[in-house]
mmCIF file of C-alpha atoms in Angstrom:
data_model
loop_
_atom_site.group_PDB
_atom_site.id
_atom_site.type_symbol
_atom_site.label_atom_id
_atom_site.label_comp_id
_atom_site.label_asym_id
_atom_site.label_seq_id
_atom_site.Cartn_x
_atom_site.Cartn_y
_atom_site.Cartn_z
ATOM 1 C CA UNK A 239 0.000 0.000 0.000
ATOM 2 C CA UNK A 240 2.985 2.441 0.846
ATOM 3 C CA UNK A 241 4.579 1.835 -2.332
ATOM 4 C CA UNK A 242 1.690 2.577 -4.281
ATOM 5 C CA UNK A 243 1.071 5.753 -2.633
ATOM 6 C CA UNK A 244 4.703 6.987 -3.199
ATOM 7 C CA UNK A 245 4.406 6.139 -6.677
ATOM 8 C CA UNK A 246 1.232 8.132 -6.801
ATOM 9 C CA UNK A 247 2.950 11.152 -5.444
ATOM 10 C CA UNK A 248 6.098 10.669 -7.553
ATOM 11 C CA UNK A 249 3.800 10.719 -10.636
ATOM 12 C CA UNK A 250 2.246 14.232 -9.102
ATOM 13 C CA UNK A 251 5.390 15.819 -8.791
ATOM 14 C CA UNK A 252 6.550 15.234 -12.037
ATOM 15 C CA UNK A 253 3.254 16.352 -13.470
ATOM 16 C CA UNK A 254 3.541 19.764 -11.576
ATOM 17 C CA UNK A 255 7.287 20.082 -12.677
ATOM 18 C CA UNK A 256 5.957 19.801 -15.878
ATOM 19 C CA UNK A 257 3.390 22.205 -15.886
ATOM 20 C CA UNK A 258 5.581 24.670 -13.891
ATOM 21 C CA UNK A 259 8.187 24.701 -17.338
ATOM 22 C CA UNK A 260 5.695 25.272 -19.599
ATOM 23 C CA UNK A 261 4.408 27.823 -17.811
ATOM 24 C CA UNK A 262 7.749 29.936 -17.381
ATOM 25 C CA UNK A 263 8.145 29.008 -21.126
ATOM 26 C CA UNK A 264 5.226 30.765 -22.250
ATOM 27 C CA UNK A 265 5.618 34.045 -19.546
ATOM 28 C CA UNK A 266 7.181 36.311 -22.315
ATOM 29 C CA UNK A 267 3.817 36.639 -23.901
ATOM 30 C CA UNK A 268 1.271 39.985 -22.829
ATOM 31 C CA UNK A 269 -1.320 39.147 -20.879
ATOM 32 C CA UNK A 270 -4.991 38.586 -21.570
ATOM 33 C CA UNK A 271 -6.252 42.280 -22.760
ATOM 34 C CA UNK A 272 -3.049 44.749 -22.291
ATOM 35 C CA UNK A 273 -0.888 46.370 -24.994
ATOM 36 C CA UNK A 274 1.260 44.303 -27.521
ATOM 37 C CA UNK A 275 2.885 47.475 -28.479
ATOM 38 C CA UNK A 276 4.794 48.595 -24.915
ATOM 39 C CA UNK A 277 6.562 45.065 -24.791
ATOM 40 C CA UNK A 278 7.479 44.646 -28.675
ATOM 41 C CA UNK A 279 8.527 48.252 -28.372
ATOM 42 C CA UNK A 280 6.498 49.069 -31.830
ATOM 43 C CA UNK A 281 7.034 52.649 -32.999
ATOM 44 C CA UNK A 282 4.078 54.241 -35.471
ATOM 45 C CA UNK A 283 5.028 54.579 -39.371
ATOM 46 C CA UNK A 284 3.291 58.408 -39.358
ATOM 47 C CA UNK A 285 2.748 60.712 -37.315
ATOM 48 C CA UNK A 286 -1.246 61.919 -36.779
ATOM 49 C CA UNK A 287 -2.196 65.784 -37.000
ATOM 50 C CA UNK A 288 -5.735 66.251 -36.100
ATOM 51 C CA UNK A 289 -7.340 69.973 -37.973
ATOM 52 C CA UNK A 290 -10.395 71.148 -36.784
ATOM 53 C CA UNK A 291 -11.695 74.206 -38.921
ATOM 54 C CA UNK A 292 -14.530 76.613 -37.276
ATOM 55 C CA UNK A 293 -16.690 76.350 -40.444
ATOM 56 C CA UNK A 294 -15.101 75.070 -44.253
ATOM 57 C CA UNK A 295 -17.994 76.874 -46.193
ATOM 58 C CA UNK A 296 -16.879 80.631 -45.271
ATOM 59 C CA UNK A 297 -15.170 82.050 -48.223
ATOM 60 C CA UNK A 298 -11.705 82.659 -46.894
ATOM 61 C CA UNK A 299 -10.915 79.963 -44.199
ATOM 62 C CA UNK A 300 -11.842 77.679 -47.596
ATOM 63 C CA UNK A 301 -8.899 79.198 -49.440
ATOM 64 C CA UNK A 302 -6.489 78.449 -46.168
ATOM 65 C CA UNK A 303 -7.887 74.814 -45.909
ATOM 66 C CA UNK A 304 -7.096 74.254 -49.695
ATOM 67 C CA UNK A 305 -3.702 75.453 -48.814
ATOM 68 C CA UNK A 306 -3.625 72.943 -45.832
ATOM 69 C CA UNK A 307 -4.199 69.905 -47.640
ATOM 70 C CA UNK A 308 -2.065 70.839 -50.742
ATOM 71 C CA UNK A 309 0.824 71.105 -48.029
ATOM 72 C CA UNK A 310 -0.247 67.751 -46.044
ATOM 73 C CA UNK A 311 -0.227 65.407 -49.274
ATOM 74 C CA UNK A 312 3.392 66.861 -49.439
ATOM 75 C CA UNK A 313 3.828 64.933 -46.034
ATOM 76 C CA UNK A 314 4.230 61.324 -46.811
ATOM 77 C CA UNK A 315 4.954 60.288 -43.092
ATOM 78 C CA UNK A 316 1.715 62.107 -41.718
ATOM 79 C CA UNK A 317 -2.058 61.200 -41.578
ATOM 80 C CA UNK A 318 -3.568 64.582 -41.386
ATOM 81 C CA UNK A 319 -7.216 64.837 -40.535
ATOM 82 C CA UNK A 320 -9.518 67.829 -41.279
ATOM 83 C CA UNK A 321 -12.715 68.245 -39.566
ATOM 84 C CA UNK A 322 -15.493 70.836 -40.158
ATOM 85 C CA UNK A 323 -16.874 72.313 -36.617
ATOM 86 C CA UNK A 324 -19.835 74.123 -38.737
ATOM 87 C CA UNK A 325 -19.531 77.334 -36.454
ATOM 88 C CA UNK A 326 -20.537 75.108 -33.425
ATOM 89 C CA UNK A 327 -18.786 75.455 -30.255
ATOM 90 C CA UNK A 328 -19.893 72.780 -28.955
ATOM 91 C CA UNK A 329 -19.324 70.366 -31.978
ATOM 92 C CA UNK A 330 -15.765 71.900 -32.036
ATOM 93 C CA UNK A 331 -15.110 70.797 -28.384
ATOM 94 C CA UNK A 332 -16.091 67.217 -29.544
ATOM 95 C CA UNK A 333 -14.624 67.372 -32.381
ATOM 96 C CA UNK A 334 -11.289 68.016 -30.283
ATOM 97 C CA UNK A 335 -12.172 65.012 -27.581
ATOM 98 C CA UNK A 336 -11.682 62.798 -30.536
ATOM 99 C CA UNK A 337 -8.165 63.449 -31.987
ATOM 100 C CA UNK A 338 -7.842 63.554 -28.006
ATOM 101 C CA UNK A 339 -9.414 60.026 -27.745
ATOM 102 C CA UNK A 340 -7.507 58.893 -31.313
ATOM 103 C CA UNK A 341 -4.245 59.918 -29.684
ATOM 104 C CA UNK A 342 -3.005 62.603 -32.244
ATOM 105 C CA UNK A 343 0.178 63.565 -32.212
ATOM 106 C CA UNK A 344 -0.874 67.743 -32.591
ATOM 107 C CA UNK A 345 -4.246 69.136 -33.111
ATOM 108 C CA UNK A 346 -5.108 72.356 -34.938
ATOM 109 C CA UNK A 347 -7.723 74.626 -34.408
ATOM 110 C CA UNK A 348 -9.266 77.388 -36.049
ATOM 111 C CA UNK A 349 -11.577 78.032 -32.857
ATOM 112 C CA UNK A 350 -15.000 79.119 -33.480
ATOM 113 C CA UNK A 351 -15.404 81.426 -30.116
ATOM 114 C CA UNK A 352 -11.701 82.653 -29.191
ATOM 115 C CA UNK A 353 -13.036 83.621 -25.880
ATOM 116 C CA UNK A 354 -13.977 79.785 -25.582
ATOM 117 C CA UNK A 355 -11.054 77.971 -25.775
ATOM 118 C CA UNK A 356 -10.105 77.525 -21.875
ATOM 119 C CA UNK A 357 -11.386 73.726 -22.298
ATOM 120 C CA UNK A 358 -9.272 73.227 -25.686
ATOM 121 C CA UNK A 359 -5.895 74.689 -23.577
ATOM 122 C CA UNK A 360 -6.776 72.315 -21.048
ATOM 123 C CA UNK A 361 -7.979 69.115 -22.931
ATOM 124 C CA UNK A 362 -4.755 69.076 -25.113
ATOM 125 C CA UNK A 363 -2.729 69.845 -21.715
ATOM 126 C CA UNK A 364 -3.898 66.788 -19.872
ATOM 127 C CA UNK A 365 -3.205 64.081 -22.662
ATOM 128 C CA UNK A 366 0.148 65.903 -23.430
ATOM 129 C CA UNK A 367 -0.612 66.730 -27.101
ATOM 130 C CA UNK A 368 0.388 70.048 -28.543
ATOM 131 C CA UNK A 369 -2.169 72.283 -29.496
ATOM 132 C CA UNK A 370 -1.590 75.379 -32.420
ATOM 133 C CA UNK A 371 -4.482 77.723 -32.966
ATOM 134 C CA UNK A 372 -4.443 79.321 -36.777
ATOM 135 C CA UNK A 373 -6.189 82.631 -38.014
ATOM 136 C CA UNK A 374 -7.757 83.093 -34.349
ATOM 137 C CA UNK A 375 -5.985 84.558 -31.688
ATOM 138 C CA UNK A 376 -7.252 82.679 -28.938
ATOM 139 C CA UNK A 377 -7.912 84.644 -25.478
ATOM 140 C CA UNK A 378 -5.977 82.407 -23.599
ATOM 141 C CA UNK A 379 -3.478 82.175 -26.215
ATOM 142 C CA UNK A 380 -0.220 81.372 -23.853
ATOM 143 C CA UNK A 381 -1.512 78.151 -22.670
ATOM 144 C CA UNK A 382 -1.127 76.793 -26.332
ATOM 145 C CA UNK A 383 1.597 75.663 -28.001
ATOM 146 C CA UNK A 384 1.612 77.930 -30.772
ATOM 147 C CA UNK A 385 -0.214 80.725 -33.191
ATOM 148 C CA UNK A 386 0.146 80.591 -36.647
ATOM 149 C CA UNK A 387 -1.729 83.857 -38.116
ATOM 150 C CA UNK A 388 -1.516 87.440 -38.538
ATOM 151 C CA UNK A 389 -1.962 90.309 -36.322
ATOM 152 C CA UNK A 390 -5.447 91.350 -36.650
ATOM 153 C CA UNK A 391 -5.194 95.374 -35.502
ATOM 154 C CA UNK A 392 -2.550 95.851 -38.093
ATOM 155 C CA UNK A 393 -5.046 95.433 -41.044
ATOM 156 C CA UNK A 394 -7.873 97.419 -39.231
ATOM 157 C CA UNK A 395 -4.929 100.252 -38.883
ATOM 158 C CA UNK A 396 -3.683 99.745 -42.792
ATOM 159 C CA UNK A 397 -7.332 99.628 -44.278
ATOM 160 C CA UNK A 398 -8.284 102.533 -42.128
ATOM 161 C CA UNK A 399 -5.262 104.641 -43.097
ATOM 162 C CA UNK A 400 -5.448 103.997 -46.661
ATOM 163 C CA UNK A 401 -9.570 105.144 -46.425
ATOM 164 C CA UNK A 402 -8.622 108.305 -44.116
ATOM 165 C CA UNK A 403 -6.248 109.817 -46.718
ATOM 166 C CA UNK A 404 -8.603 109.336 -49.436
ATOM 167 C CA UNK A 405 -10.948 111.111 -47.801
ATOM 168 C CA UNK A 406 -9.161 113.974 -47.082
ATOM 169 C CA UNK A 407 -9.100 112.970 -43.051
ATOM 170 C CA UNK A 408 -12.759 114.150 -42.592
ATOM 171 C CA UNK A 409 -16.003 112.124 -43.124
ATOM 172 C CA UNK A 410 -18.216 109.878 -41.275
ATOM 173 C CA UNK A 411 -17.090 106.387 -41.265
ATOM 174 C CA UNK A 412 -19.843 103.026 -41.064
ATOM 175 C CA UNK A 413 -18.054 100.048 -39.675
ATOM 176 C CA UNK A 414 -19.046 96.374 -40.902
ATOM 177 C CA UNK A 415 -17.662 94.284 -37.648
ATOM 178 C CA UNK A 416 -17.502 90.390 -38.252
ATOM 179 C CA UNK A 417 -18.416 87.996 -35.581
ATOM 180 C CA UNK A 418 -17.732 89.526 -32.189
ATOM 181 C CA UNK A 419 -17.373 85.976 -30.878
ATOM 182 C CA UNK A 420 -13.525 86.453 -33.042
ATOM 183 C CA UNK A 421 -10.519 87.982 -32.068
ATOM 184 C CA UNK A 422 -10.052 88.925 -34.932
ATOM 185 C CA UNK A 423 -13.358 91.126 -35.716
ATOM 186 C CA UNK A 424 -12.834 93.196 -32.517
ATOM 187 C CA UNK A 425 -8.853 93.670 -33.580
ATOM 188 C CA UNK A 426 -9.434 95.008 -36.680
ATOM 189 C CA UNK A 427 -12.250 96.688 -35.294
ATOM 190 C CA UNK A 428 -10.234 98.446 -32.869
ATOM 191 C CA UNK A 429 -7.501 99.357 -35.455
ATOM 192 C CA UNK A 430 -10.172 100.816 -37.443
ATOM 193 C CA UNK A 431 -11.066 102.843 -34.590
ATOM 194 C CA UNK A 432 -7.811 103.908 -33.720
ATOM 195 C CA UNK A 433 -6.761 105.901 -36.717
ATOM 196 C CA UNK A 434 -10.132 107.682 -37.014
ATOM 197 C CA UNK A 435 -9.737 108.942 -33.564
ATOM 198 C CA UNK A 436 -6.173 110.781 -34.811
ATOM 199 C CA UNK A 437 -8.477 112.665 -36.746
ATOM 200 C CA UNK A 438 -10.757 115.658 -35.208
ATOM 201 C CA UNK A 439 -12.588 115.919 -38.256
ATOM 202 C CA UNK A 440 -13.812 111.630 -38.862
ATOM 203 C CA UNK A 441 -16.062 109.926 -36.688
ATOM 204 C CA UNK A 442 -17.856 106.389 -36.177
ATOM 205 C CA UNK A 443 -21.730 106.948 -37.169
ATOM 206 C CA UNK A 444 -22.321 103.367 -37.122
ATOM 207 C CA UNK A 445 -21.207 99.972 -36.890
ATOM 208 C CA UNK A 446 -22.724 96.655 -36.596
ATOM 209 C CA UNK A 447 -21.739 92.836 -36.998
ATOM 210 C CA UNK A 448 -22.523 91.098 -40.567
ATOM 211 C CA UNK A 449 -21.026 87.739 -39.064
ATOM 212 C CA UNK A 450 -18.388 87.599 -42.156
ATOM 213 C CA UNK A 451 -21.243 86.896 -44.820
ATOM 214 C CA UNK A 452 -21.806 89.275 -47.904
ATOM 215 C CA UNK A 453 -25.773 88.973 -47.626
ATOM 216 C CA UNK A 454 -25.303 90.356 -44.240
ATOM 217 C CA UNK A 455 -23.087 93.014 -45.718
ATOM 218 C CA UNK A 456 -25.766 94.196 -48.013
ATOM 219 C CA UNK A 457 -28.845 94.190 -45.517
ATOM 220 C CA UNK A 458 -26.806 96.086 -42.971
ATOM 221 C CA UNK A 459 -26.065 98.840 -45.364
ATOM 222 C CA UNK A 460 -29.481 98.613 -47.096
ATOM 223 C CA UNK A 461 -31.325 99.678 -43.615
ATOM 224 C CA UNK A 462 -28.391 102.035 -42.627
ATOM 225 C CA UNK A 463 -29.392 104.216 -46.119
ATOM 226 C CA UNK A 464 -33.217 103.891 -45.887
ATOM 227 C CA UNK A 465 -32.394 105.512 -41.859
ATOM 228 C CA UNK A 466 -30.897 108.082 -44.179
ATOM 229 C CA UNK A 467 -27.734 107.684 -42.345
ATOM 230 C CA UNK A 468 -24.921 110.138 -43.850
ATOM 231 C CA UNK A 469 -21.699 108.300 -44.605
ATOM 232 C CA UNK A 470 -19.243 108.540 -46.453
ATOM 233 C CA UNK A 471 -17.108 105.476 -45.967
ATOM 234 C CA UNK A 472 -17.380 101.890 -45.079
ATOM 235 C CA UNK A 473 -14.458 100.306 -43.555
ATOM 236 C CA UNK A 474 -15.700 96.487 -43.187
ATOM 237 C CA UNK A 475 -13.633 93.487 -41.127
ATOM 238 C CA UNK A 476 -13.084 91.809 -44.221
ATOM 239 C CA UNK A 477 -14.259 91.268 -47.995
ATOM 240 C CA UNK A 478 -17.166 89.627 -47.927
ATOM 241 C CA UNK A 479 -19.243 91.891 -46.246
ATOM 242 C CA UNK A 480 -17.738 94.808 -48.351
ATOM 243 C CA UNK A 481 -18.832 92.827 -51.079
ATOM 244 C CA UNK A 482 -22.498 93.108 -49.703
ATOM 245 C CA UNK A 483 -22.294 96.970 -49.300
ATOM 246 C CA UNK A 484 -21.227 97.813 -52.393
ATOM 247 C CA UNK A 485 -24.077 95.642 -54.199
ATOM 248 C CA UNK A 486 -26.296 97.677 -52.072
ATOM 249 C CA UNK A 487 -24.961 101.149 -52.931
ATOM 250 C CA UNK A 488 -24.712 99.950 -56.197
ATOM 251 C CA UNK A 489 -28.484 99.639 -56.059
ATOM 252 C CA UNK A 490 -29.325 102.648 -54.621
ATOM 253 C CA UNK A 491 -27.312 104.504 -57.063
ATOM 254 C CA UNK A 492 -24.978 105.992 -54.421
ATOM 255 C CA UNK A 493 -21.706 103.979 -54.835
ATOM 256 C CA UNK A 494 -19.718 106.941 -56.260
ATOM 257 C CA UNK A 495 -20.740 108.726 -53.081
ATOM 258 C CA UNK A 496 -19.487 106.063 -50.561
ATOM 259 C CA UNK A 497 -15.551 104.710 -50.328
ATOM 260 C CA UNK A 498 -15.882 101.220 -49.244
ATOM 261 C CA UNK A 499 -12.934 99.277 -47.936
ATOM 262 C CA UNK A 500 -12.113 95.393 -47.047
ATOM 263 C CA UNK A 501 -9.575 92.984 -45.997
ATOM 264 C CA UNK A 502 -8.667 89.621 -46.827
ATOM 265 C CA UNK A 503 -7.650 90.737 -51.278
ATOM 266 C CA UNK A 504 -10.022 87.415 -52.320
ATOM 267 C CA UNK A 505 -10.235 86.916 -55.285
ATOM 268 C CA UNK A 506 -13.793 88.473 -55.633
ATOM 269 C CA UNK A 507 -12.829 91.627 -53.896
ATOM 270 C CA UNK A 508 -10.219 92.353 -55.911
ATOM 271 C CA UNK A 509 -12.292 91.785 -59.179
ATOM 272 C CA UNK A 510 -14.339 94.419 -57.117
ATOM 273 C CA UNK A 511 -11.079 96.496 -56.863
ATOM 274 C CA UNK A 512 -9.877 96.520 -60.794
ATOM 275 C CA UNK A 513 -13.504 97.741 -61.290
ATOM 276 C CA UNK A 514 -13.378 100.752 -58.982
ATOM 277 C CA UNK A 515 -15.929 99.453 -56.745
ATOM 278 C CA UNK A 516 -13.904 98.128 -53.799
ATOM 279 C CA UNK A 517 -11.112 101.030 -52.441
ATOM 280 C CA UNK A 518 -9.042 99.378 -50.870
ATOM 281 C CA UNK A 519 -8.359 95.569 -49.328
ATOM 282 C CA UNK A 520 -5.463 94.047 -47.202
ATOM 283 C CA UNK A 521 -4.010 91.053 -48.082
ATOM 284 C CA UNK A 522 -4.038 88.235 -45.259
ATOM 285 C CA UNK A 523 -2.439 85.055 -46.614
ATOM 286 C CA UNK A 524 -4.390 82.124 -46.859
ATOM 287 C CA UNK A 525 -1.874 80.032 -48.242
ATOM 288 C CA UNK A 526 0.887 81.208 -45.488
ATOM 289 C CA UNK A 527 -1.456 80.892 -42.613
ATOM 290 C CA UNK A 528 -2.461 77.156 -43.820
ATOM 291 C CA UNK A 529 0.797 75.944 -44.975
ATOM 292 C CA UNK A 530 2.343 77.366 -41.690
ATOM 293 C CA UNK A 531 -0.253 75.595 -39.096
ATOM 294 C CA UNK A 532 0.095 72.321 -40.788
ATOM 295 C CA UNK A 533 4.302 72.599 -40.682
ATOM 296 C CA UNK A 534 4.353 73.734 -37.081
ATOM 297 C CA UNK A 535 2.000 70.866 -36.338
ATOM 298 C CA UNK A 536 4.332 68.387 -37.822
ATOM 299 C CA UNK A 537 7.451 70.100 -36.720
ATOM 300 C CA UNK A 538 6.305 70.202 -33.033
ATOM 301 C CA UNK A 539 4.509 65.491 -33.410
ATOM 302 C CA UNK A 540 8.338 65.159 -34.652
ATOM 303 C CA UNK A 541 9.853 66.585 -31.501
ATOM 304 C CA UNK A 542 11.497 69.711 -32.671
ATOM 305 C CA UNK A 543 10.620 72.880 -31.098
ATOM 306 C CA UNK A 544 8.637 76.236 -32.700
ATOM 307 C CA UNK A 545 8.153 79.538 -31.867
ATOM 308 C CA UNK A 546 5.140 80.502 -30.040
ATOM 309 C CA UNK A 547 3.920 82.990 -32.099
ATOM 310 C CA UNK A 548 4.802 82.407 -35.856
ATOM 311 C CA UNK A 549 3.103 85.543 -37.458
ATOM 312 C CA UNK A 550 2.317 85.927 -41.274
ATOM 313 C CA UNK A 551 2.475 89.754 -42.247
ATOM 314 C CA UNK A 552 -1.105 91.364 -44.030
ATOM 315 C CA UNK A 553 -0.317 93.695 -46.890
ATOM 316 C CA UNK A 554 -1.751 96.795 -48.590
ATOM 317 C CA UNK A 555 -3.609 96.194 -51.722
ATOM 318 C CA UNK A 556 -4.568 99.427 -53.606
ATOM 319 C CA UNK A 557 -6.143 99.056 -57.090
ATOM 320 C CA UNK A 558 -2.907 99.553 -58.605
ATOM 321 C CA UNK A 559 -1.619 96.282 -57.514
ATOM 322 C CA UNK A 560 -4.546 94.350 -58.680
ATOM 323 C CA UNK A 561 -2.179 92.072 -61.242
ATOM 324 C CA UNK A 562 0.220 91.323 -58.249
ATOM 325 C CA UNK A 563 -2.009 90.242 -56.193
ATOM 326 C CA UNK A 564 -4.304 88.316 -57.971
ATOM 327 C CA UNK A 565 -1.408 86.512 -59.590
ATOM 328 C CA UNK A 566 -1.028 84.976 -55.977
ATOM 329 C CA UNK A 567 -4.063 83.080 -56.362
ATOM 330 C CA UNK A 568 -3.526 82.081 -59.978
ATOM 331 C CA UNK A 569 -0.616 79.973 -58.769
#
């Protein structure tokens, strides 16, 4: 009886020295449900630039995201992914929870509200992903990686200055402000404001917000000349809504009385321009400004390190250099 019982707890141990090789054998492999990636050491082929654009249907920002995706397919070792927020705050924020969530490598935005942006700043933070804001100052700009843009109170100042000599430094001016939601519309706003103030004899008789949009343009200067409002210059926030108050001087048969001035140079306003409708525009570069986000973006997923504020200059554009200008966007 005793030997059997040894032999039964021979054959045991040999069955749990068995089992104990195999499983030291097999303890290199990950367990059930974790990464394979930390333990192989696996490095991604591209790096992954999330864009989020504030709304792809107004006129400009359309000219900067062509210029963003001609300059990404240049990129053969990024994935670079373009969303459209639609002018949605909210749908932005989302928007940014998933390149979050996707584990981008650097996210762009062109925010919607710039006064809104505390939760992007803090979002992007948290999972350790740079963030670069283009076009839009944000308010809380420092806690971002980067802005890639132009400084918006230098075109209000140029446009303005260009208007005020044509009209002899004396007049009453109409301003056309954008969306007050953007930096942008109360910079230029305020550079507007600032150079008719150097002059006793020009002041503001009105201003209102057109949102960007040319039909808002033209409705806002259709009820300022049935209030029969005396002006005798328009300095709008940018093209478009230019655009809309000359078709409605135009209609009213009191163009020639009114100087009307824009910024952006599209290639509509300066059409407008070689006609002698539009006086003046400012060039802000669409193709810099999208080229220039998507670079620093890829610059910054690769490690190296950019400035904080990587500014793209705005430039005078008089009738005169109509040809120049327009030749930018026949490239």
């Amino acid at each position: 009886m005793k030997r059997i019982l040894w032999v039964v707890f021979a054959l045991t141990l040999a069955a749990c020295l068995i089992l104990a090789g195999c499983g030291q054998k097999q303890g290199g492999q990950a367990p059930s449900g974790s990464s394979s990636s930390e333990s192989t050491g696996e490095k991604k082929d591209k790096v992954k630039i999330g864009v989020a654009i504030s709304d792809f249907d107004d006129k400009w920002l359309s000219y900067m995201l062509d210029a963003m995706r001609e300059y990404a397919a240049t990129l053969t070792d990024a994935e670079v992914i373009f969303v459209d927020s639609k002018s949605d705050v909210a749908t932005q924020l989302g928007q940014l929870e998933n390149f979050v969530a996707q584990k981008v490598d650097a996210i762009v935005v062109n925010p919607v509200d710039t006064d809104a942006t505390e939760p992007y700043t803090r979002m992007a933070k948290e999972a350790g992903i740079p963030l670069i804001s283009v076009n839009r100052l944000m308010k809380n700009q420092d806690e971002a990686t980067a802005y890639v843009g132009s400084e918006s109170i230098k075109s209000g100042i140029m446009e303005m200055e260009y208007l005020a000599k044509k009209m002899n430094y004396k007049g009453n001016v109409a301003i056309l402000i954008g969306d007050p939601a953007h930096e942008a519309a109360r910079m230029r706003t305020e550079g507007i404001k600032q150079v008719i103030k150097k002059y006793p004899n020009m002041k503001v008789v009105a201003e209102q917000a057109g949102y960007w949009q040319r039909s808002k343009g033209m409705e806002i200067m259709e009820n300022w000349l049935q209030s029969g409002l005396k002006i005798d210059c328009v300095a709008s926030n940018n093209d478009e809504k230019a655009i809309g108050a000359i078709l409605a001087l135009e209609e009213a048969g009191k163009l020639d009385k009114v100087l009307v001035g824009g910024i952006d140079a599209t290639p509509d306003a300066l059409e407008f321009l070689k006609a002698g409708k539009l006086a003046v525009t400012v060039f802000q570069n669409a193709e810099g400004q999208g080229k220039g986000a998507i670079e620093a973006a890829y610059k910054v997923a690769k490690g190296e390190k950019i400035e904080p504020y990587i500014y793209i200059p705005y430039e005078l554009v008089p009738p005169e250099k109509y040809d120049e200008y327009m030749a930018k966007w026949k490239k």
